[in-house]
JSON list of C-alpha atoms in Angstrom, two decimals:
[
{"chain": "A", "resi": 1, "resn": "MET", "atom": "CA", "xyz": [-32.34, 11.37, 26.31]},
{"chain": "A", "resi": 2, "resn": "SER", "atom": "CA", "xyz": [-32.06, 14.68, 28.20]},
{"chain": "A", "resi": 3, "resn": "LYS", "atom": "CA", "xyz": [-29.46, 17.33, 27.45]},
{"chain": "A", "resi": 4, "resn": "ILE", "atom": "CA", "xyz": [-28.03, 16.81, 30.96]},
{"chain": "A", "resi": 5, "resn": "CYS", "atom": "CA", "xyz": [-27.44, 13.09, 30.26]},
{"chain": "A", "resi": 6, "resn": "LEU", "atom": "CA", "xyz": [-25.83, 13.88, 26.91]},
{"chain": "A", "resi": 7, "resn": "LYS", "atom": "CA", "xyz": [-23.50, 16.38, 28.58]},
{"chain": "A", "resi": 8, "resn": "LYS", "atom": "CA", "xyz": [-22.51, 13.77, 31.19]},
{"chain": "A", "resi": 9, "resn": "ILE", "atom": "CA", "xyz": [-21.76, 11.19, 28.51]},
{"chain": "A", "resi": 10, "resn": "ALA", "atom": "CA", "xyz": [-19.69, 13.70, 26.53]},
{"chain": "A", "resi": 11, "resn": "ALA", "atom": "CA", "xyz": [-17.75, 14.65, 29.65]},
{"chain": "A", "resi": 12, "resn": "ARG", "atom": "CA", "xyz": [-17.00, 10.99, 30.39]},
{"chain": "A", "resi": 13, "resn": "LEU", "atom": "CA", "xyz": [-15.80, 10.41, 26.82]},
{"chain": "A", "resi": 14, "resn": "ILE", "atom": "CA", "xyz": [-13.46, 13.38, 27.06]},
{"chain": "A", "resi": 15, "resn": "LEU", "atom": "CA", "xyz": [-12.14, 12.07, 30.36]},
{"chain": "A", "resi": 16, "resn": "VAL", "atom": "CA", "xyz": [-11.51, 8.63, 28.86]},
{"chain": "A", "resi": 17, "resn": "LEU", "atom": "CA", "xyz": [-9.59, 10.17, 25.99]},
{"chain": "A", "resi": 18, "resn": "PHE", "atom": "CA", "xyz": [-7.37, 12.10, 28.38]},
{"chain": "A", "resi": 19, "resn": "VAL", "atom": "CA", "xyz": [-6.56, 9.13, 30.59]},
{"chain": "A", "resi": 20, "resn": "LEU", "atom": "CA", "xyz": [-5.98, 6.62, 27.77]},
{"chain": "A", "resi": 21, "resn": "PRO", "atom": "CA", "xyz": [-2.33, 5.63, 27.50]},
{"chain": "A", "resi": 22, "resn": "TYR", "atom": "CA", "xyz": [-0.48, 7.43, 24.73]},
{"chain": "A", "resi": 23, "resn": "SER", "atom": "CA", "xyz": [-0.04, 4.12, 22.85]},
{"chain": "A", "resi": 24, "resn": "ALA", "atom": "CA", "xyz": [-3.77, 3.92, 22.29]},
{"chain": "A", "resi": 25, "resn": "LEU", "atom": "CA", "xyz": [-3.80, 7.36, 20.69]},
{"chain": "A", "resi": 26, "resn": "ALA", "atom": "CA", "xyz": [-0.70, 7.13, 18.49]},
{"chain": "A", "resi": 27, "resn": "GLN", "atom": "CA", "xyz": [-0.81, 3.97, 16.46]},
{"chain": "A", "resi": 28, "resn": "LEU", "atom": "CA", "xyz": [0.02, 3.23, 12.86]},
{"chain": "A", "resi": 29, "resn": "ASP", "atom": "CA", "xyz": [-2.90, 3.87, 10.53]},
{"chain": "A", "resi": 30, "resn": "VAL", "atom": "CA", "xyz": [-3.24, 0.31, 9.23]},
{"chain": "A", "resi": 31, "resn": "GLY", "atom": "CA", "xyz": [-6.23, 1.29, 7.11]},
{"chain": "A", "resi": 32, "resn": "SER", "atom": "CA", "xyz": [-4.18, 3.86, 5.21]},
{"chain": "A", "resi": 33, "resn": "TRP", "atom": "CA", "xyz": [-1.32, 1.38, 4.69]},
{"chain": "A", "resi": 34, "resn": "ASN", "atom": "CA", "xyz": [-3.84, -1.17, 3.44]},
{"chain": "A", "resi": 35, "resn": "GLU", "atom": "CA", "xyz": [-5.11, 1.30, 0.85]},
{"chain": "A", "resi": 36, "resn": "LEU", "atom": "CA", "xyz": [-1.59, 2.18, -0.28]},
{"chain": "A", "resi": 37, "resn": "LEU", "atom": "CA", "xyz": [-0.72, -1.50, -0.67]},
{"chain": "A", "resi": 38, "resn": "GLY", "atom": "CA", "xyz": [-3.86, -2.12, -2.69]},
{"chain": "A", "resi": 39, "resn": "GLU", "atom": "CA", "xyz": [-2.97, 0.74, -5.03]},
{"chain": "A", "resi": 40, "resn": "ALA", "atom": "CA", "xyz": [0.68, -0.15, -5.64]},
{"chain": "A", "resi": 41, "resn": "VAL", "atom": "CA", "xyz": [1.14, -3.91, -5.14]},
{"chain": "A", "resi": 42, "resn": "ASN", "atom": "CA", "xyz": [0.00, -6.61, -7.55]},
{"chain": "A", "resi": 43, "resn": "ASN", "atom": "CA", "xyz": [0.95, -10.21, -6.72]},
{"chain": "A", "resi": 44, "resn": "GLY", "atom": "CA", "xyz": [4.03, -8.96, -4.90]},
{"chain": "A", "resi": 45, "resn": "TYR", "atom": "CA", "xyz": [5.17, -6.62, -7.68]},
{"chain": "A", "resi": 46, "resn": "VAL", "atom": "CA", "xyz": [5.55, -3.14, -6.22]},
{"chain": "A", "resi": 47, "resn": "ARG", "atom": "CA", "xyz": [5.19, 0.14, -8.08]},
{"chain": "A", "resi": 48, "resn": "TYR", "atom": "CA", "xyz": [7.23, 2.22, -5.64]},
{"chain": "A", "resi": 49, "resn": "SER", "atom": "CA", "xyz": [6.61, 5.44, -7.58]},
{"chain": "A", "resi": 50, "resn": "GLN", "atom": "CA", "xyz": [3.04, 5.35, -6.24]},
{"chain": "A", "resi": 51, "resn": "TRP", "atom": "CA", "xyz": [4.45, 6.12, -2.79]},
{"chain": "A", "resi": 52, "resn": "ASP", "atom": "CA", "xyz": [6.99, 8.75, -3.79]},
{"chain": "A", "resi": 53, "resn": "ASN", "atom": "CA", "xyz": [6.04, 12.24, -2.62]},
{"chain": "A", "resi": 54, "resn": "ASN", "atom": "CA", "xyz": [2.85, 10.70, -1.26]},
{"chain": "A", "resi": 55, "resn": "ALA", "atom": "CA", "xyz": [1.45, 12.51, 1.75]},
{"chain": "A", "resi": 56, "resn": "ARG", "atom": "CA", "xyz": [-0.33, 9.40, 3.05]},
{"chain": "A", "resi": 57, "resn": "PHE", "atom": "CA", "xyz": [2.86, 7.33, 2.88]},
{"chain": "A", "resi": 58, "resn": "ASP", "atom": "CA", "xyz": [4.89, 10.10, 4.53]},
{"chain": "A", "resi": 59, "resn": "ALA", "atom": "CA", "xyz": [2.29, 10.31, 7.30]},
{"chain": "A", "resi": 60, "resn": "LEU", "atom": "CA", "xyz": [2.81, 6.61, 8.05]},
{"chain": "A", "resi": 61, "resn": "VAL", "atom": "CA", "xyz": [6.54, 7.17, 8.51]},
{"chain": "A", "resi": 62, "resn": "GLU", "atom": "CA", "xyz": [5.75, 9.98, 10.93]},
{"chain": "A", "resi": 63, "resn": "GLU", "atom": "CA", "xyz": [3.30, 7.78, 12.82]},
{"chain": "A", "resi": 64, "resn": "ILE", "atom": "CA", "xyz": [5.95, 5.07, 13.15]},
{"chain": "A", "resi": 65, "resn": "ALA", "atom": "CA", "xyz": [8.30, 7.60, 14.69]},
{"chain": "A", "resi": 66, "resn": "ALA", "atom": "CA", "xyz": [5.70, 8.85, 17.19]},
{"chain": "A", "resi": 67, "resn": "ALA", "atom": "CA", "xyz": [4.21, 5.49, 18.20]},
{"chain": "A", "resi": 68, "resn": "ASP", "atom": "CA", "xyz": [4.40, 4.14, 21.74]},
{"chain": "A", "resi": 69, "resn": "VAL", "atom": "CA", "xyz": [4.85, 0.37, 22.00]},
{"chain": "A", "resi": 70, "resn": "SER", "atom": "CA", "xyz": [5.10, 0.21, 25.79]},
{"chain": "A", "resi": 71, "resn": "GLU", "atom": "CA", "xyz": [1.50, -0.90, 26.33]},
{"chain": "A", "resi": 72, "resn": "MET", "atom": "CA", "xyz": [1.18, -3.12, 23.28]},
{"chain": "A", "resi": 73, "resn": "THR", "atom": "CA", "xyz": [0.49, -6.83, 23.55]},
{"chain": "A", "resi": 74, "resn": "ARG", "atom": "CA", "xyz": [2.74, -9.31, 21.74]},
{"chain": "A", "resi": 75, "resn": "ASP", "atom": "CA", "xyz": [0.37, -9.54, 18.77]},
{"chain": "A", "resi": 76, "resn": "GLU", "atom": "CA", "xyz": [0.01, -5.77, 18.61]},
{"chain": "A", "resi": 77, "resn": "LYS", "atom": "CA", "xyz": [3.80, -5.46, 18.53]},
{"chain": "A", "resi": 78, "resn": "LEU", "atom": "CA", "xyz": [4.05, -8.06, 15.79]},
{"chain": "A", "resi": 79, "resn": "VAL", "atom": "CA", "xyz": [1.52, -6.22, 13.66]},
{"chain": "A", "resi": 80, "resn": "PHE", "atom": "CA", "xyz": [3.13, -2.85, 14.32]},
{"chain": "A", "resi": 81, "resn": "TYR", "atom": "CA", "xyz": [6.67, -4.05, 13.62]},
{"chain": "A", "resi": 82, "resn": "ILE", "atom": "CA", "xyz": [5.81, -6.12, 10.52]},
{"chain": "A", "resi": 83, "resn": "ASN", "atom": "CA", "xyz": [3.96, -3.22, 8.92]},
{"chain": "A", "resi": 84, "resn": "THR", "atom": "CA", "xyz": [6.68, -0.84, 10.08]},
{"chain": "A", "resi": 85, "resn": "TYR", "atom": "CA", "xyz": [9.45, -2.95, 8.56]},
{"chain": "A", "resi": 86, "resn": "ASN", "atom": "CA", "xyz": [7.68, -3.15, 5.21]},
{"chain": "A", "resi": 87, "resn": "ILE", "atom": "CA", "xyz": [6.97, 0.59, 5.16]},
{"chain": "A", "resi": 88, "resn": "LEU", "atom": "CA", "xyz": [10.53, 1.54, 6.07]},
{"chain": "A", "resi": 89, "resn": "ALA", "atom": "CA", "xyz": [12.00, -0.98, 3.61]},
{"chain": "A", "resi": 90, "resn": "ALA", "atom": "CA", "xyz": [10.01, 0.84, 0.93]},
{"chain": "A", "resi": 91, "resn": "ARG", "atom": "CA", "xyz": [11.13, 4.19, 2.36]},
{"chain": "A", "resi": 92, "resn": "GLY", "atom": "CA", "xyz": [14.74, 3.11, 1.85]},
{"chain": "A", "resi": 93, "resn": "ILE", "atom": "CA", "xyz": [14.10, 2.33, -1.82]},
{"chain": "A", "resi": 94, "resn": "LEU", "atom": "CA", "xyz": [12.41, 5.71, -2.27]},
{"chain": "A", "resi": 95, "resn": "ASP", "atom": "CA", "xyz": [15.44, 7.33, -0.64]},
{"chain": "A", "resi": 96, "resn": "GLY", "atom": "CA", "xyz": [17.67, 5.88, -3.34]},
{"chain": "A", "resi": 97, "resn": "ARG", "atom": "CA", "xyz": [19.03, 2.83, -1.49]},
{"chain": "A", "resi": 98, "resn": "SER", "atom": "CA", "xyz": [19.27, -0.63, -3.01]},
{"chain": "A", "resi": 99, "resn": "PRO", "atom": "CA", "xyz": [20.22, -4.00, -1.51]},
{"chain": "A", "resi": 100, "resn": "ALA", "atom": "CA", "xyz": [21.38, -5.19, -4.95]},
{"chain": "A", "resi": 101, "resn": "THR", "atom": "CA", "xyz": [25.10, -4.95, -4.07]},
{"chain": "A", "resi": 102, "resn": "LEU", "atom": "CA", "xyz": [27.12, -5.83, -0.96]},
{"chain": "A", "resi": 103, "resn": "TRP", "atom": "CA", "xyz": [27.81, -2.16, -0.21]},
{"chain": "A", "resi": 104, "resn": "GLY", "atom": "CA", "xyz": [24.19, -1.32, -0.97]},
{"chain": "A", "resi": 105, "resn": "ARG", "atom": "CA", "xyz": [23.03, -3.94, 1.54]},
{"chain": "A", "resi": 106, "resn": "TYR", "atom": "CA", "xyz": [25.26, -2.43, 4.22]},
{"chain": "A", "resi": 107, "resn": "LEU", "atom": "CA", "xyz": [23.75, 1.01, 3.65]},
{"chain": "A", "resi": 108, "resn": "TYR", "atom": "CA", "xyz": [20.21, -0.28, 3.29]},
{"chain": "A", "resi": 109, "resn": "PHE", "atom": "CA", "xyz": [20.12, -2.68, 6.23]},
{"chain": "A", "resi": 110, "resn": "LYS", "atom": "CA", "xyz": [22.65, -1.41, 8.74]},
{"chain": "A", "resi": 111, "resn": "ARG", "atom": "CA", "xyz": [23.78, 2.17, 8.26]},
{"chain": "A", "resi": 112, "resn": "ASP", "atom": "CA", "xyz": [20.57, 4.00, 7.46]},
{"chain": "A", "resi": 113, "resn": "LYS", "atom": "CA", "xyz": [18.36, 4.54, 10.49]},
{"chain": "A", "resi": 114, "resn": "TYR", "atom": "CA", "xyz": [14.72, 5.49, 10.95]},
{"chain": "A", "resi": 115, "resn": "THR", "atom": "CA", "xyz": [12.88, 6.65, 14.04]},
{"chain": "A", "resi": 116, "resn": "VAL", "atom": "CA", "xyz": [10.70, 3.80, 15.34]},
{"chain": "A", "resi": 117, "resn": "ALA", "atom": "CA", "xyz": [8.67, 4.54, 18.46]},
{"chain": "A", "resi": 118, "resn": "GLY", "atom": "CA", "xyz": [11.11, 7.27, 19.40]},
{"chain": "A", "resi": 119, "resn": "GLU", "atom": "CA", "xyz": [14.28, 5.24, 18.77]},
{"chain": "A", "resi": 120, "resn": "PRO", "atom": "CA", "xyz": [16.72, 5.39, 15.84]},
{"chain": "A", "resi": 121, "resn": "LEU", "atom": "CA", "xyz": [16.80, 1.88, 14.35]},
{"chain": "A", "resi": 122, "resn": "SER", "atom": "CA", "xyz": [18.21, 0.37, 11.19]},
{"chain": "A", "resi": 123, "resn": "LEU", "atom": "CA", "xyz": [16.23, -2.29, 9.34]},
{"chain": "A", "resi": 124, "resn": "HIS", "atom": "CA", "xyz": [18.68, -4.87, 10.72]},
{"chain": "A", "resi": 125, "resn": "ALA", "atom": "CA", "xyz": [18.14, -3.69, 14.30]},
{"chain": "A", "resi": 126, "resn": "LEU", "atom": "CA", "xyz": [14.38, -3.54, 13.80]},
{"chain": "A", "resi": 127, "resn": "GLU", "atom": "CA", "xyz": [14.38, -7.16, 12.67]},
{"chain": "A", "resi": 128, "resn": "HIS", "atom": "CA", "xyz": [16.93, -8.61, 15.09]},
{"chain": "A", "resi": 129, "resn": "ASP", "atom": "CA", "xyz": [16.33, -6.51, 18.21]},
{"chain": "A", "resi": 130, "resn": "ARG", "atom": "CA", "xyz": [12.58, -5.92, 18.03]},
{"chain": "A", "resi": 131, "resn": "ILE", "atom": "CA", "xyz": [10.86, -8.51, 15.84]},
{"chain": "A", "resi": 132, "resn": "LEU", "atom": "CA", "xyz": [12.83, -11.74, 16.31]},
{"chain": "A", "resi": 133, "resn": "PRO", "atom": "CA", "xyz": [12.73, -11.61, 20.14]},
{"chain": "A", "resi": 134, "resn": "LEU", "atom": "CA", "xyz": [8.94, -11.96, 19.88]},
{"chain": "A", "resi": 135, "resn": "GLY", "atom": "CA", "xyz": [9.52, -15.60, 18.95]},
{"chain": "A", "resi": 136, "resn": "GLU", "atom": "CA", "xyz": [7.45, -15.90, 15.78]},
{"chain": "A", "resi": 137, "resn": "PRO", "atom": "CA", "xyz": [9.27, -17.71, 12.93]},
{"chain": "A", "resi": 138, "resn": "ARG", "atom": "CA", "xyz": [6.53, -16.89, 10.43]},
{"chain": "A", "resi": 139, "resn": "ILE", "atom": "CA", "xyz": [7.68, -13.27, 10.38]},
{"chain": "A", "resi": 140, "resn": "HIS", "atom": "CA", "xyz": [10.40, -14.42, 7.95]},
{"chain": "A", "resi": 141, "resn": "PHE", "atom": "CA", "xyz": [7.62, -14.75, 5.36]},
{"chain": "A", "resi": 142, "resn": "ALA", "atom": "CA", "xyz": [5.96, -11.45, 6.26]},
{"chain": "A", "resi": 143, "resn": "ILE", "atom": "CA", "xyz": [8.72, -8.84, 6.36]},
{"chain": "A", "resi": 144, "resn": "VAL", "atom": "CA", "xyz": [9.93, -7.86, 2.90]},
{"chain": "A", "resi": 145, "resn": "CYS", "atom": "CA", "xyz": [13.23, -6.18, 2.06]},
{"chain": "A", "resi": 146, "resn": "ALA", "atom": "CA", "xyz": [12.27, -5.11, -1.47]},
{"chain": "A", "resi": 147, "resn": "SER", "atom": "CA", "xyz": [14.10, -7.98, -3.20]},
{"chain": "A", "resi": 148, "resn": "MET", "atom": "CA", "xyz": [12.99, -10.67, -5.65]},
{"chain": "A", "resi": 149, "resn": "SER", "atom": "CA", "xyz": [13.94, -13.60, -3.41]},
{"chain": "A", "resi": 150, "resn": "CYS", "atom": "CA", "xyz": [12.14, -12.13, -0.43]},
{"chain": "A", "resi": 151, "resn": "PRO", "atom": "CA", "xyz": [8.60, -13.19, 0.37]},
{"chain": "A", "resi": 152, "resn": "ILE", "atom": "CA", "xyz": [6.17, -11.25, -1.78]},
{"chain": "A", "resi": 153, "resn": "LEU", "atom": "CA", "xyz": [4.81, -8.05, -0.32]},
{"chain": "A", "resi": 154, "resn": "GLN", "atom": "CA", "xyz": [1.17, -8.78, 0.38]},
{"chain": "A", "resi": 155, "resn": "SER", "atom": "CA", "xyz": [-1.51, -6.48, -1.02]},
{"chain": "A", "resi": 156, "resn": "GLU", "atom": "CA", "xyz": [-3.03, -6.02, 2.42]},
{"chain": "A", "resi": 157, "resn": "ALA", "atom": "CA", "xyz": [-1.73, -4.75, 5.73]},
{"chain": "A", "resi": 158, "resn": "TYR", "atom": "CA", "xyz": [-1.27, -7.05, 8.71]},
{"chain": "A", "resi": 159, "resn": "THR", "atom": "CA", "xyz": [-3.89, -6.64, 11.42]},
{"chain": "A", "resi": 160, "resn": "VAL", "atom": "CA", "xyz": [-4.30, -7.95, 14.95]},
{"chain": "A", "resi": 161, "resn": "GLN", "atom": "CA", "xyz": [-7.65, -9.51, 14.10]},
{"chain": "A", "resi": 162, "resn": "ALA", "atom": "CA", "xyz": [-6.29, -11.58, 11.19]},
{"chain": "A", "resi": 163, "resn": "LEU", "atom": "CA", "xyz": [-2.64, -11.94, 12.24]},
{"chain": "A", "resi": 164, "resn": "ASP", "atom": "CA", "xyz": [-2.46, -15.71, 12.74]},
{"chain": "A", "resi": 165, "resn": "GLN", "atom": "CA", "xyz": [-4.31, -16.42, 9.50]},
{"chain": "A", "resi": 166, "resn": "GLN", "atom": "CA", "xyz": [-2.17, -13.90, 7.59]},
{"chain": "A", "resi": 167, "resn": "LEU", "atom": "CA", "xyz": [1.10, -15.33, 8.90]},
{"chain": "A", "resi": 168, "resn": "ASP", "atom": "CA", "xyz": [0.02, -18.88, 8.12]},
{"chain": "A", "resi": 169, "resn": "SER", "atom": "CA", "xyz": [-1.00, -17.86, 4.62]},
{"chain": "A", "resi": 170, "resn": "ALA", "atom": "CA", "xyz": [2.30, -16.04, 4.03]},
{"chain": "A", "resi": 171, "resn": "ALA", "atom": "CA", "xyz": [4.30, -19.08, 5.21]},
{"chain": "A", "resi": 172, "resn": "ARG", "atom": "CA", "xyz": [2.32, -21.48, 3.04]},
{"chain": "A", "resi": 173, "resn": "GLN", "atom": "CA", "xyz": [2.55, -19.22, 0.01]},
{"chain": "A", "resi": 174, "resn": "PHE", "atom": "CA", "xyz": [6.29, -18.72, 0.36]},
{"chain": "A", "resi": 175, "resn": "ILE", "atom": "CA", "xyz": [7.17, -22.37, 0.96]},
{"chain": "A", "resi": 176, "resn": "ASN", "atom": "CA", "xyz": [5.09, -23.55, -2.01]},
{"chain": "A", "resi": 177, "resn": "ASP", "atom": "CA", "xyz": [6.39, -20.87, -4.37]},
{"chain": "A", "resi": 178, "resn": "GLU", "atom": "CA", "xyz": [8.50, -22.70, -6.97]},
{"chain": "A", "resi": 179, "resn": "ALA", "atom": "CA", "xyz": [10.58, -19.59, -7.55]},
{"chain": "A", "resi": 180, "resn": "ARG", "atom": "CA", "xyz": [11.71, -19.65, -3.93]},
{"chain": "A", "resi": 181, "resn": "ASN", "atom": "CA", "xyz": [11.76, -23.36, -2.97]},
{"chain": "A", "resi": 182, "resn": "LYS", "atom": "CA", "xyz": [12.21, -26.36, -5.24]},
{"chain": "A", "resi": 183, "resn": "PHE", "atom": "CA", "xyz": [11.70, -30.05, -4.51]},
{"chain": "A", "resi": 184, "resn": "TRP", "atom": "CA", "xyz": [13.31, -32.87, -6.48]},
{"chain": "A", "resi": 185, "resn": "PRO", "atom": "CA", "xyz": [12.11, -36.13, -4.87]},
{"chain": "A", "resi": 186, "resn": "ASP", "atom": "CA", "xyz": [13.46, -38.28, -7.71]},
{"chain": "A", "resi": 187, "resn": "GLU", "atom": "CA", "xyz": [16.90, -36.82, -7.07]},
{"chain": "A", "resi": 188, "resn": "GLY", "atom": "CA", "xyz": [16.51, -36.92, -3.29]},
{"chain": "A", "resi": 189, "resn": "ARG", "atom": "CA", "xyz": [17.07, -33.22, -2.76]},
{"chain": "A", "resi": 190, "resn": "ALA", "atom": "CA", "xyz": [15.36, -29.95, -2.02]},
{"chain": "A", "resi": 191, "resn": "GLU", "atom": "CA", "xyz": [16.57, -26.47, -2.90]},
{"chain": "A", "resi": 192, "resn": "LEU", "atom": "CA", "xyz": [15.33, -24.07, -0.25]},
{"chain": "A", "resi": 193, "resn": "SER", "atom": "CA", "xyz": [15.45, -20.32, 0.14]},
{"chain": "A", "resi": 194, "resn": "SER", "atom": "CA", "xyz": [18.55, -18.99, 1.88]},
{"chain": "A", "resi": 195, "resn": "ILE", "atom": "CA", "xyz": [16.16, -17.62, 4.51]},
{"chain": "A", "resi": 196, "resn": "PHE", "atom": "CA", "xyz": [16.04, -21.13, 5.96]},
{"chain": "A", "resi": 197, "resn": "LYS", "atom": "CA", "xyz": [19.83, -21.14, 6.23]},
{"chain": "A", "resi": 198, "resn": "TRP", "atom": "CA", "xyz": [20.20, -17.66, 7.69]},
{"chain": "A", "resi": 199, "resn": "PHE", "atom": "CA", "xyz": [17.51, -18.20, 10.33]},
{"chain": "A", "resi": 200, "resn": "GLU", "atom": "CA", "xyz": [17.87, -21.94, 10.83]},
{"chain": "A", "resi": 201, "resn": "GLU", "atom": "CA", "xyz": [17.77, -21.62, 14.62]},
{"chain": "A", "resi": 202, "resn": "ASP", "atom": "CA", "xyz": [14.27, -20.10, 14.52]},
{"chain": "A", "resi": 203, "resn": "PHE", "atom": "CA", "xyz": [12.90, -22.98, 12.46]},
{"chain": "A", "resi": 204, "resn": "VAL", "atom": "CA", "xyz": [14.69, -25.64, 14.49]},
{"chain": "A", "resi": 205, "resn": "THR", "atom": "CA", "xyz": [13.28, -24.14, 17.68]},
{"chain": "A", "resi": 206, "resn": "ALA", "atom": "CA", "xyz": [9.77, -24.17, 16.22]},
{"chain": "A", "resi": 207, "resn": "ALA", "atom": "CA", "xyz": [9.73, -27.61, 14.61]},
{"chain": "A", "resi": 208, "resn": "GLY", "atom": "CA", "xyz": [12.91, -29.53, 15.45]},
{"chain": "A", "resi": 209, "resn": "SER", "atom": "CA", "xyz": [14.53, -29.06, 12.04]},
{"chain": "A", "resi": 210, "resn": "VAL", "atom": "CA", "xyz": [14.28, -26.93, 8.92]},
{"chain": "A", "resi": 211, "resn": "GLN", "atom": "CA", "xyz": [12.89, -29.94, 7.04]},
{"chain": "A", "resi": 212, "resn": "ALA", "atom": "CA", "xyz": [10.16, -30.51, 9.63]},
{"chain": "A", "resi": 213, "resn": "TYR", "atom": "CA", "xyz": [9.18, -26.86, 9.53]},
{"chain": "A", "resi": 214, "resn": "VAL", "atom": "CA", "xyz": [8.91, -26.84, 5.74]},
{"chain": "A", "resi": 215, "resn": "ALA", "atom": "CA", "xyz": [6.98, -30.11, 5.86]},
{"chain": "A", "resi": 216, "resn": "SER", "atom": "CA", "xyz": [4.29, -28.51, 8.02]},
{"chain": "A", "resi": 217, "resn": "TYR", "atom": "CA", "xyz": [3.37, -26.16, 5.17]},
{"chain": "A", "resi": 218, "resn": "VAL", "atom": "CA", "xyz": [4.46, -27.85, 1.95]},
{"chain": "A", "resi": 219, "resn": "GLU", "atom": "CA", "xyz": [1.84, -29.18, -0.43]},
{"chain": "A", "resi": 220, "resn": "GLY", "atom": "CA", "xyz": [2.09, -32.38, -2.45]},
{"chain": "A", "resi": 221, "resn": "ASP", "atom": "CA", "xyz": [3.89, -35.57, -1.45]},
{"chain": "A", "resi": 222, "resn": "PHE", "atom": "CA", "xyz": [7.04, -33.93, -0.13]},
{"chain": "A", "resi": 223, "resn": "ALA", "atom": "CA", "xyz": [6.11, -33.66, 3.54]},
{"chain": "A", "resi": 224, "resn": "PRO", "atom": "CA", "xyz": [6.96, -37.27, 4.62]},
{"chain": "A", "resi": 225, "resn": "LEU", "atom": "CA", "xyz": [10.25, -37.14, 2.72]},
{"chain": "A", "resi": 226, "resn": "LEU", "atom": "CA", "xyz": [11.17, -33.90, 4.47]},
{"chain": "A", "resi": 227, "resn": "ARG", "atom": "CA", "xyz": [10.18, -35.09, 7.94]},
{"chain": "A", "resi": 228, "resn": "GLU", "atom": "CA", "xyz": [12.23, -38.27, 7.50]},
{"chain": "A", "resi": 229, "resn": "LYS", "atom": "CA", "xyz": [15.11, -36.18, 6.08]},
{"chain": "A", "resi": 230, "resn": "LYS", "atom": "CA", "xyz": [15.13, -38.17, 2.86]},
{"chain": "A", "resi": 231, "resn": "LEU", "atom": "CA", "xyz": [15.67, -35.01, 0.85]},
{"chain": "A", "resi": 232, "resn": "LYS", "atom": "CA", "xyz": [19.11, -33.46, 1.05]},
{"chain": "A", "resi": 233, "resn": "VAL", "atom": "CA", "xyz": [18.75, -29.74, 1.60]},
{"chain": "A", "resi": 234, "resn": "GLU", "atom": "CA", "xyz": [20.63, -27.27, -0.57]},
{"chain": "A", "resi": 235, "resn": "TYR", "atom": "CA", "xyz": [20.14, -23.50, -0.57]},
{"chain": "A", "resi": 236, "resn": "LEU", "atom": "CA", "xyz": [19.36, -21.28, -3.52]},
{"chain": "A", "resi": 237, "resn": "ASP", "atom": "CA", "xyz": [21.32, -18.14, -4.30]},
{"chain": "A", "resi": 238, "resn": "TYR", "atom": "CA", "xyz": [19.47, -15.02, -3.21]},
{"chain": "A", "resi": 239, "resn": "ASP", "atom": "CA", "xyz": [18.26, -12.58, -5.86]},
{"chain": "A", "resi": 240, "resn": "TRP", "atom": "CA", "xyz": [18.64, -9.09, -4.41]},
{"chain": "A", "resi": 241, "resn": "SER", "atom": "CA", "xyz": [17.22, -7.27, -7.43]},
{"chain": "A", "resi": 242, "resn": "LEU", "atom": "CA", "xyz": [14.23, -4.98, -6.89]},
{"chain": "A", "resi": 243, "resn": "ASN", "atom": "CA", "xyz": [10.82, -6.61, -6.47]},
{"chain": "A", "resi": 244, "resn": "GLY", "atom": "CA", "xyz": [9.13, -3.99, -8.61]},
{"chain": "A", "resi": 245, "resn": "GLU", "atom": "CA", "xyz": [9.83, -0.70, -10.31]},
{"chain": "A", "resi": 246, "resn": "LEU", "atom": "CA", "xyz": [10.54, 2.85, -9.27]}
]
């Protein structure tokens, strides 16, 4: 290939970079987040100290602040916001917050704000104003607020390429986790996570009822009993203690 052709190709590449929308140039480094998760998370147990004073983790928080979501597709937004929520939930723990008490939950979820794509948002606003409007009930098993009764924090970042599979896996894992949902067919009852109570509308919209939604993922012989509402649903108390160590 001649030098003239190479110069033309280089010039075109430079032009493309300049005309690309800002959102394509300022995205969250999912690869870096994936590495950090692999280093600090084991079966949902998080060693938060691994991310304290960590330049790579701090860079992710800066990238979240600078990102542009205006040109993102729905799936790209889901991936960005799920990873963002989990990063900022960890940031809150590193900043000394804790959802273990009622006052702590107010500070952690509602008062403290982070810059997300140029906007100051609390974790509550990020969830309710940005993530939930995307209409994906499986996010309730993907976003993790650093507590024991939350879904486990996965050891890998969410990606656009694997999003559907990752969300399905997270839902199935959470629903079949005996520490988070219990089924007592002989007693005609099920004890479900409070997540199903707090966000009942999302699951009803998706499947017609909480029981039907759970039945679509539960393993064993519980599914028919749930669909036919033969198991009375009760809700477990939520354990807000830390899902790891500082």
